[in-house]
């Protein structure tokens, strides 16, 4: 058997364009996931606020308990039955963001709960409201503890984004499949596609490591 | 200044405060002593509503902050807390801020004090507690005594009318206790109203206007330090003071000389 990468090189501009789409989708989903994760993570801190806690917990349970692919299809193929026809790209970003947000919320909650209770007490004893104490004292400390697990989430998100190719989004995966459909060089194309994902995930984890180091300088 | 009326507090069915009443006069220092588990820390934390008392009432500066389990609404409580300084056993400095940021942050956030003004105020207070040169370092580089002095400066930055101290020297190495007590004594001398939970009997004797003895959730005795220490009226107080003295003596007693192990060996070794 011989390897022939010629069709891959011929299709490289499309693959790179697809990689850019993958980055865009992932970045937008990451943003959504961070906002959602923060809100849901905080909502799940206090079980006594029943309604908020219940809604947030239901969201986490449902999203973590069902396949991402099913969630994406629900958005893309399911919602149109109610006359809600979202653009494919939006479905992809929403689906990935909502999915990742449920995991991020657990990261957020864990990090906040790992901050010693005395920090909140000290902030409140100075007259800060709960919200001010969270913003000034708890979250800045919790954020540093969130970074390593958030790195994992980011990597998972990049890889999971390959599923949006099934929603007709022209990401790197779909561009690869397009090349295969004309060249039948599956092994070569998927190897290069894998390499592109590998570069992306490594770049992301490298960036996060730099951020981690920056944040820990001079602080104990 | 602080008035506690018939306070009750339970944690999961265990009653830790049983009908405690206590008044701290303006510009006076009340020291609360007693064995661990006597409820003295809980009593202090109730005065800041960090714990919510189940029954009874607490007034600070004539204002009721909690009555029969119902504290002031959050917004008003924040204002009361701002004027009630609290110092914790474990310092609870904010590790992600420098010393001066620790002190200036709350005035900026809570009162909207401009940054420059808050910074000046913080430096003044750090000077007062002898930490001016540590303004720009992070708390992790401070000694325990320095941390606690920074924590006192942080509480003072809100210009409190009352200061609550929850075993402020219990987490310190013995040689660092003095520097913290000195700062507290200076505060008392300036006329700050203080309520101090501590095991430092020397401080109680020297600085307190009133010593309060607690045991098993009850206030068993209170009075000027000379009387409480020299002529305690209650058996509980005598037992507690005796235990303290015994503890000190046990620590000071020289170790018995160990028997010479070599002498026990047979000659031919």
mmCIF file of C-alpha atoms in Angstrom, chain A residues 29 52 62 72 87 96-97 103 153 160 168 181 199 213 216 218:
data_model
loop_
_atom_site.group_PDB
_atom_site.id
_atom_site.type_symbol
_atom_site.label_atom_id
_atom_site.label_comp_id
_atom_site.label_asym_id
_atom_site.label_seq_id
_atom_site.Cartn_x
_atom_site.Cartn_y
_atom_site.Cartn_z
ATOM 1 C CA UNK A 29 -18.725 28.321 22.173
ATOM 2 C CA UNK A 52 -32.585 28.815 40.812
ATOM 3 C CA UNK A 62 -29.733 16.803 31.450
ATOM 4 C CA UNK A 72 -26.880 19.210 18.373
ATOM 5 C CA UNK A 87 -28.532 29.009 11.099
ATOM 6 C CA UNK A 96 -21.243 23.209 21.997
ATOM 7 C CA UNK A 97 -21.488 26.150 24.413
ATOM 8 C CA UNK A 103 -18.996 20.949 32.747
ATOM 9 C CA UNK A 153 -12.529 21.682 29.030
ATOM 10 C CA UNK A 160 -15.974 17.877 20.257
ATOM 11 C CA UNK A 168 -23.323 21.218 7.488
ATOM 12 C CA UNK A 181 -15.290 12.155 -1.319
ATOM 13 C CA UNK A 199 -1.827 21.579 16.808
ATOM 14 C CA UNK A 213 2.063 31.188 35.291
ATOM 15 C CA UNK A 216 0.580 32.940 40.074
ATOM 16 C CA UNK A 218 4.274 36.795 43.446
#
